[in-house]
Structures are given as structure tokens and as C-alpha cells.
CSV table of C-alpha atoms in Angstrom, one decimal:
chain,number,residue,atom,x,y,z
R,801,HIS,CA,-162.4,-100.9,147.5
R,802,ILE,CA,-165.1,-101.4,150.2
R,803,ILE,CA,-164.1,-98.2,151.9
R,804,GLU,CA,-164.9,-96.2,148.7
R,805,GLN,CA,-168.5,-97.5,149.0
R,806,LEU,CA,-169.0,-95.7,152.3
R,807,ASN,CA,-171.2,-92.6,152.0
R,808,ILE,CA,-169.0,-89.6,152.5
R,809,ASN,CA,-171.9,-87.8,154.0
R,810,LYS,CA,-171.8,-90.1,157.0
R,811,MET,CA,-168.4,-88.9,158.0
R,812,ARG,CA,-168.4,-86.9,161.2
R,813,GLY,CA,-165.9,-84.7,163.1
R,814,ALA,CA,-164.6,-81.3,162.4
R,815,SER,CA,-160.9,-81.9,162.9
R,816,TYR,CA,-160.7,-85.6,162.1
R,817,PRO,CA,-163.7,-86.7,160.0
R,818,ALA,CA,-164.5,-90.4,160.4
R,819,VAL,CA,-167.2,-93.0,160.2
R,820,THR,CA,-168.5,-95.3,162.9
R,821,ASP,CA,-168.3,-99.1,163.2
R,822,ASN,CA,-172.0,-99.3,162.4
R,823,ASP,CA,-171.4,-97.3,159.2
R,824,VAL,CA,-169.0,-100.0,158.1
R,825,PHE,CA,-171.2,-102.9,159.3
R,826,GLU,CA,-174.2,-101.5,157.4
R,827,THR,CA,-172.4,-101.1,154.1
R,828,TYR,CA,-173.6,-103.5,151.4
R,829,ILE,CA,-171.0,-105.4,149.5
R,830,PRO,CA,-171.4,-107.9,146.6
R,831,LEU,CA,-171.2,-111.5,147.8
R,832,PRO,CA,-171.0,-113.9,144.9
R,833,PRO,CA,-170.9,-117.7,145.5
R,834,LEU,CA,-167.7,-119.0,147.0
R,835,PRO,CA,-166.4,-120.6,143.8
R,836,ASP,CA,-166.8,-117.2,142.1
R,837,GLN,CA,-165.0,-115.5,144.9
R,838,ARG,CA,-162.1,-117.9,144.6
R,839,ARG,CA,-162.0,-117.4,140.8
R,840,ILE,CA,-162.0,-113.6,141.2
R,841,VAL,CA,-159.3,-113.6,143.8
R,842,ALA,CA,-157.1,-115.8,141.7
R,843,ARG,CA,-157.6,-113.5,138.7
R,844,ILE,CA,-156.9,-110.4,140.8
R,845,GLU,CA,-153.7,-112.0,142.1
R,846,GLU,CA,-152.6,-112.9,138.6
R,847,LEU,CA,-153.1,-109.4,137.3
R,848,MET,CA,-151.6,-107.8,140.4
R,849,GLU,CA,-148.5,-109.9,140.0
R,850,ARG,CA,-148.0,-108.5,136.6
R,851,VAL,CA,-148.4,-105.0,138.0
R,852,ARG,CA,-145.9,-105.8,140.7
R,853,GLU,CA,-143.4,-107.0,138.1
R,854,ALA,CA,-143.9,-103.8,136.1
R,855,LYS,CA,-143.2,-101.8,139.2
R,856,ARG,CA,-140.0,-103.7,139.9
R,857,LEU,CA,-138.8,-103.1,136.3
R,858,ARG,CA,-139.7,-99.4,136.7
R,859,ALA,CA,-137.7,-99.2,140.0
R,860,GLU,CA,-134.7,-100.8,138.2
R,861,ALA,CA,-135.0,-98.3,135.4
R,862,GLN,CA,-135.0,-95.4,137.9
R,863,LYS,CA,-131.7,-96.7,139.3
R,864,ASP,CA,-130.3,-97.0,135.8
R,865,ALA,CA,-131.3,-93.3,135.1
R,866,ASP,CA,-129.3,-92.2,138.2
R,867,LEU,CA,-126.4,-94.4,137.3
R,868,PHE,CA,-126.4,-93.0,133.7
R,869,MET,CA,-125.5,-89.5,135.0
R,870,GLN,CA,-122.9,-90.8,137.4
R,871,SER,CA,-121.3,-92.8,134.6
R,872,ALA,CA,-121.2,-89.7,132.4
R,873,LEU,CA,-119.5,-87.7,135.2
R,874,ALA,CA,-117.0,-90.5,135.9
R,875,GLU,CA,-116.1,-90.8,132.2
R,876,VAL,CA,-115.6,-87.0,131.7
R,877,PHE,CA,-113.7,-86.4,134.9
R,878,SER,CA,-111.4,-89.5,134.4
R,879,LYS,CA,-110.0,-87.7,131.3
R,880,LEU,CA,-109.0,-84.5,133.2
R,881,PRO,CA,-105.4,-83.9,134.1
R,882,PRO,CA,-104.5,-85.0,137.6
R,883,ALA,CA,-103.5,-81.6,138.9
R,884,ARG,CA,-105.7,-80.2,141.7
R,885,ILE,CA,-106.0,-76.9,143.4
R,886,PRO,CA,-108.0,-76.0,146.6
R,887,LEU,CA,-111.5,-74.7,145.7
R,888,SER,CA,-110.7,-71.5,147.6
R,889,GLU,CA,-108.4,-70.5,144.7
R,890,ILE,CA,-111.4,-70.1,142.3
R,891,LEU,CA,-113.6,-68.2,144.8
R,892,SER,CA,-114.2,-64.5,144.6
R,893,GLU,CA,-115.1,-64.3,148.3
R,894,LYS,CA,-115.2,-66.5,151.3
R,895,PRO,CA,-118.2,-69.0,151.7
R,896,ARG,CA,-121.1,-67.6,153.7
R,897,ASN,CA,-123.9,-69.3,155.5
R,898,GLY,CA,-127.3,-67.8,155.0
R,899,TRP,CA,-130.1,-66.6,157.4
R,900,SER,CA,-133.2,-68.5,158.5
R,901,PRO,CA,-135.9,-65.9,159.4
R,902,ARG,CA,-139.2,-67.0,160.9
R,903,CYS,CA,-141.5,-67.7,158.0
R,904,ASP,CA,-145.3,-67.0,158.0
R,905,ASN,CA,-145.8,-67.8,154.3
R,906,ALA,CA,-147.7,-64.6,153.7
R,907,PRO,CA,-148.6,-64.3,150.0
R,908,HIS,CA,-146.5,-61.3,149.5
R,909,GLY,CA,-143.7,-62.3,151.8
R,910,ILE,CA,-140.1,-62.5,150.6
R,911,PRO,CA,-139.0,-66.0,149.4
R,912,VAL,CA,-136.7,-68.0,151.6
R,913,LEU,CA,-135.2,-71.2,150.2
R,914,LYS,CA,-135.7,-74.5,151.9
R,915,LEU,CA,-132.9,-77.0,152.2
R,916,GLY,CA,-134.6,-79.1,149.5
R,917,ALA,CA,-134.0,-76.4,146.9
R,918,VAL,CA,-130.6,-77.9,146.0
R,919,LEU,CA,-131.1,-81.6,146.6
R,920,GLY,CA,-130.2,-83.8,143.7
R,921,PHE,CA,-127.8,-81.2,142.4
R,922,ARG,CA,-130.7,-79.4,140.7
R,923,PHE,CA,-132.1,-76.1,141.7
R,924,ASN,CA,-135.8,-76.4,142.6
R,925,PRO,CA,-137.5,-73.0,142.7
R,926,SER,CA,-140.7,-74.4,144.3
R,927,GLU,CA,-138.8,-75.3,147.5
R,928,ILE,CA,-139.4,-71.9,149.2
R,929,LYS,CA,-141.1,-70.4,152.3
R,930,ARG,CA,-142.0,-66.8,152.8
R,931,THR,CA,-141.2,-64.3,155.5
R,932,SER,CA,-142.8,-61.0,156.4
R,933,LEU,CA,-140.0,-60.0,158.8
R,934,PRO,CA,-138.1,-56.8,158.3
R,935,VAL,CA,-135.0,-57.4,156.1
R,936,ASN,CA,-131.7,-55.5,155.5
R,937,PRO,CA,-131.4,-54.8,151.8
R,938,LYS,CA,-127.6,-54.7,152.2
R,939,ALA,CA,-127.3,-57.9,154.1
R,940,HIS,CA,-125.2,-60.9,152.9
R,941,TYR,CA,-128.1,-63.3,152.6
R,942,TRP,CA,-129.5,-62.1,149.3
R,943,LEU,CA,-128.8,-64.2,146.3
R,944,THR,CA,-127.4,-63.1,142.9
R,945,LYS,CA,-127.8,-65.1,139.7
R,946,GLY,CA,-124.9,-67.5,139.3
R,947,ASP,CA,-124.4,-68.0,143.1
R,948,ILE,CA,-123.6,-71.6,144.0
R,949,LEU,CA,-125.6,-73.0,147.0
R,950,ILE,CA,-124.2,-76.0,149.0
R,951,SER,CA,-126.1,-78.0,151.6
R,952,ARG,CA,-123.9,-77.8,154.7
R,953,SER,CA,-126.1,-80.0,156.9
R,954,ASN,CA,-128.0,-83.1,156.0
R,955,THR,CA,-127.8,-86.9,155.9
R,956,LEU,CA,-124.4,-88.3,154.7
R,957,ASP,CA,-125.8,-89.0,151.3
R,958,LEU,CA,-127.3,-85.5,150.9
R,959,VAL,CA,-124.8,-83.2,152.6
R,960,GLY,CA,-122.8,-81.3,150.1
R,961,HIS,CA,-125.5,-81.3,147.4
R,962,ALA,CA,-125.3,-78.1,145.4
R,963,ALA,CA,-127.0,-76.1,142.7
R,964,VAL,CA,-126.6,-72.9,140.8
R,965,TYR,CA,-129.2,-70.1,141.6
R,966,PRO,CA,-130.6,-69.1,138.2
R,967,GLY,CA,-131.9,-65.7,139.4
R,968,GLU,CA,-135.5,-66.7,140.2
R,969,PRO,CA,-137.3,-66.3,142.5
R,970,TYR,CA,-136.1,-62.8,143.0
R,971,PRO,CA,-135.4,-61.3,145.5
R,972,CYS,CA,-134.5,-64.4,147.4
R,973,ILE,CA,-132.9,-65.2,150.8
R,974,TYR,CA,-130.9,-68.4,151.4
R,975,PRO,CA,-131.1,-70.1,154.8
R,976,ASP,CA,-128.5,-70.9,157.4
R,977,LEU,CA,-128.3,-74.6,156.5
R,978,LEU,CA,-127.1,-73.6,153.0
R,979,MET,CA,-123.7,-72.2,152.2
R,980,ARG,CA,-123.2,-69.8,149.3
R,981,ILE,CA,-120.0,-69.6,147.2
R,982,ARG,CA,-119.2,-67.2,144.4
R,983,VAL,CA,-116.5,-68.0,141.8
R,984,LYS,CA,-114.2,-65.9,139.8
R,985,SER,CA,-116.0,-65.8,136.4
R,986,SER,CA,-112.7,-65.6,134.5
R,987,ILE,CA,-111.4,-68.9,135.7
R,988,ALA,CA,-114.5,-71.0,136.8
R,989,ASN,CA,-117.9,-71.8,135.4
R,990,PRO,CA,-120.6,-72.1,138.2
R,991,GLN,CA,-122.3,-75.1,136.5
R,992,PHE,CA,-119.1,-76.9,136.0
R,993,VAL,CA,-118.3,-76.4,139.7
R,994,VAL,CA,-121.7,-78.0,140.6
R,995,TYR,CA,-121.1,-81.0,138.2
R,996,TRP,CA,-117.6,-81.4,139.8
R,997,LEU,CA,-119.1,-81.4,143.3
R,998,GLN,CA,-121.5,-84.2,142.1
R,999,GLY,CA,-118.6,-86.4,141.0
R,1000,MET,CA,-117.2,-89.3,143.0
R,1001,GLU,CA,-113.9,-87.7,143.9
R,1002,VAL,CA,-115.6,-84.8,145.8
R,1003,ARG,CA,-118.4,-87.0,147.2
R,1004,THR,CA,-115.8,-89.3,148.8
R,1005,TYR,CA,-113.9,-86.3,150.1
R,1006,ILE,CA,-117.1,-84.9,151.7
R,1007,ARG,CA,-118.1,-88.2,153.2
R,1008,GLU,CA,-114.7,-88.5,154.9
R,1009,ARG,CA,-114.9,-85.1,156.4
R,1010,ALA,CA,-118.6,-84.7,157.3
R,1011,MET,CA,-119.0,-84.5,161.1
R,1012,GLY,CA,-121.8,-85.0,163.5
R,1013,ALA,CA,-122.8,-87.3,166.4
R,1014,SER,CA,-126.1,-88.1,164.8
R,1015,SER,CA,-126.2,-90.7,162.0
R,1016,THR,CA,-129.0,-88.8,160.3
R,1017,MET,CA,-127.4,-85.3,160.4
R,1018,LYS,CA,-123.9,-84.6,159.2
R,1019,LYS,CA,-122.3,-81.2,158.6
R,1020,ILE,CA,-119.5,-79.7,156.6
R,1021,ASN,CA,-118.0,-76.3,157.4
R,1022,GLN,CA,-116.5,-73.4,155.3
R,1023,ALA,CA,-113.0,-74.8,155.7
R,1024,ASP,CA,-114.1,-78.1,154.3
R,1025,VAL,CA,-115.5,-76.4,151.2
R,1026,CYS,CA,-112.5,-74.2,150.7
R,1027,SER,CA,-110.2,-77.2,150.8
R,1028,LEU,CA,-112.2,-79.3,148.2
R,1029,PRO,CA,-110.0,-80.5,145.4
R,1030,PHE,CA,-110.7,-78.8,142.1
R,1031,PRO,CA,-109.2,-79.6,138.6
R,1032,LYS,CA,-106.8,-77.1,137.2
R,1033,ILE,CA,-108.3,-76.7,133.7
R,1034,GLU,CA,-109.1,-73.7,131.5
R,1035,ILE,CA,-112.6,-72.2,131.6
R,1036,GLU,CA,-113.1,-73.0,127.9
R,1037,GLU,CA,-112.7,-76.7,128.7
R,1038,GLN,CA,-115.1,-76.3,131.6
R,1039,ARG,CA,-117.7,-74.8,129.3
R,1040,ARG,CA,-117.3,-77.7,126.8
R,1041,ILE,CA,-117.8,-80.2,129.6
R,1042,VAL,CA,-120.9,-78.3,130.8
R,1043,ALA,CA,-122.5,-78.3,127.4
R,1044,TYR,CA,-122.0,-82.1,127.1
R,1045,LEU,CA,-123.2,-82.9,130.7
R,1046,ASP,CA,-126.2,-80.6,130.2
R,1047,GLN,CA,-127.3,-82.8,127.3
R,1048,VAL,CA,-126.9,-85.9,129.4
R,1049,GLN,CA,-128.9,-84.3,132.2
R,1050,LYS,CA,-131.7,-83.5,129.8
R,1051,GLN,CA,-131.9,-87.2,128.8
R,1052,VAL,CA,-131.9,-88.3,132.4
R,1053,THR,CA,-134.7,-85.8,133.2
R,1054,ALA,CA,-136.7,-87.1,130.3
R,1055,LEU,CA,-136.2,-90.7,131.4
R,1056,LYS,CA,-137.3,-89.9,135.0
R,1057,GLN,CA,-140.4,-88.0,133.7
R,1058,ALA,CA,-141.4,-91.0,131.7
R,1059,GLN,CA,-140.9,-93.3,134.7
R,1060,GLN,CA,-143.0,-91.0,136.9
R,1061,GLU,CA,-145.8,-91.1,134.3
R,1062,THR,CA,-145.5,-94.9,134.2
R,1063,GLY,CA,-145.8,-95.0,137.9
R,1064,SER,CA,-149.1,-93.1,137.9
R,1065,GLU,CA,-150.4,-95.3,135.1
R,1066,LEU,CA,-149.6,-98.4,137.2
R,1067,GLN,CA,-151.5,-97.0,140.2
R,1068,ARG,CA,-154.5,-96.3,138.0
R,1069,LEU,CA,-154.3,-99.8,136.6
R,1070,GLU,CA,-154.4,-101.4,140.1
R,1071,GLN,CA,-157.6,-99.5,140.8
R,1072,ALA,CA,-159.1,-100.4,137.4
R,1073,ILE,CA,-158.4,-104.1,138.1
R,1074,LEU,CA,-160.3,-103.9,141.4
R,1075,ASN,CA,-163.2,-102.0,139.9
R,1076,GLN,CA,-163.6,-104.5,137.1
R,1077,ALA,CA,-163.3,-107.4,139.6
R,1078,PHE,CA,-166.2,-106.1,141.8
R,1079,LYS,CA,-168.3,-105.3,138.8
R,1080,GLY,CA,-168.0,-108.9,137.7
R,1081,GLU,CA,-166.1,-108.0,134.5
R,1082,LEU,CA,-162.9,-110.0,135.1
């Protein structure tokens, strides 16, 4: 709180603005009698403990939201027949890694996805860079609506995350660290495939096959993806499951949004407590 009292005009330095020790020493602060200081500190600690408890409950709610989706996936997939086929049997072409051009982020450059675009099994269109390099309009690295993108290199918990490209931004290039698969639309629903990749059976399969000497970077290859087990069910059943899981996902998203807003409110509450304390209003 004292730092906020420093005059911003005293900050010096072009690349790293800062204040001097004297600026800090010359700053006036309220100094009530010692008994009042102790009372204020005790009151601040009491209120901050309540805030900390609220944050703990919020963190638990965040975990519950994540478990809610996993529980729904487990329930749905446990009811499927046990027959499995290799994922390659539903693909219309072989998996392809993308291209990672040098990006200058020019305003009118072509969008290039970042690895974060598929994390959490949700497509995030804001996770892009831009390139002004010459491109080949007939190259393999252009995305088409309905393409499935899979993270082929990441931490053990994140490798294999996937999402469906919804068609925007367009045109769009996918990078080398993502792998694209395209499914036969007559026998496979792209969103069902992504939900299936999110389930425990496939996540376990990927963890067992991900390779890499570094503990922070594991990789899967095209052969790993082609051999992933896939349930042998009709596309109508896939669509029915997608409709149900989409509704579950909407609920999870709403819960997480509410938790994010609560987190911001708790941060503002902490600052308000300090402001009131130093104004003598506690």
C-alpha cells in the first residue's frame, strides 16, 4: 500500500523506470499510536483470513468444474460397446505436421496458430501470431473448417490435447508442433473424436507412448495417433453424444467464468481492506 503513495512523476529511467531509496525514505506514511497499529493489524489479519478461505473454496470449486467434465466423459464412454478400431480407419488422409514460419506480427500478416490454440481441448482463436513471409497457396499447412488439431509436443499432461478448427481465423496456418487429422465425415464426427481424445482411455494410451528425454517436453508421432483406439459406433450415436457433452461443456464454461469473476472480486476486496485500514475506517 505504501508503494502506491509514491509519486509516479519521481520515477526515472527510460527502459526500466524506478524510484530511488530517498524517494522511498521521504514518503510520508500514517503512524497511529502503537495500540491502534496493533488493533488495525489484528483486524486486517482477521479479514484477510476470510479472503484466504474464500480463495481456497474457489480453488476447490475450480477443481470440481474440471472433474465434472471428466465424470461426464467417463460415464458416457463406459456405456459404449468394447469393440475398438485404430483411429487410422476413420481418417480420410494421413496425419500431417504443420509449418512454423518466422512471425513478425505485422497487422495484415497471415495468422499462424500457437500451441496454446488447442490446450484444454477447446479451440482458442486468440492464440495466434502473424507472418509476412511468402506462402504457397497449395501447401498442406492451410486449415479447413472441421480439421482436428492435436498437440504433438508438450508436457506429459498437455501433449495430445486437441480441438476442432471452426473455420476462423481464415486463412490460417497451423504450426509444426501441431498435427492435423481429417476424418471421413460419413463415419466420424470431428467433435466426437476430440471428446474421445479427452477421455481417460486415450489419455492413458498417450501417456504410455509419449517419448522424450526431457521431463517437461514429451512427444507423440503420427504412428501413435494412427494407432489410437477408437470406438466402433455409428455416426448417429456419435452426434447424440456430442449434443449431450456440448451441454455439459457449456455448464462447465459458465462455472469457470463465474469463478474467474469471483477471483477478480476477491482481489479487489483485498485492496479495499487495506485502503480502509489506512484511512482509519476499520
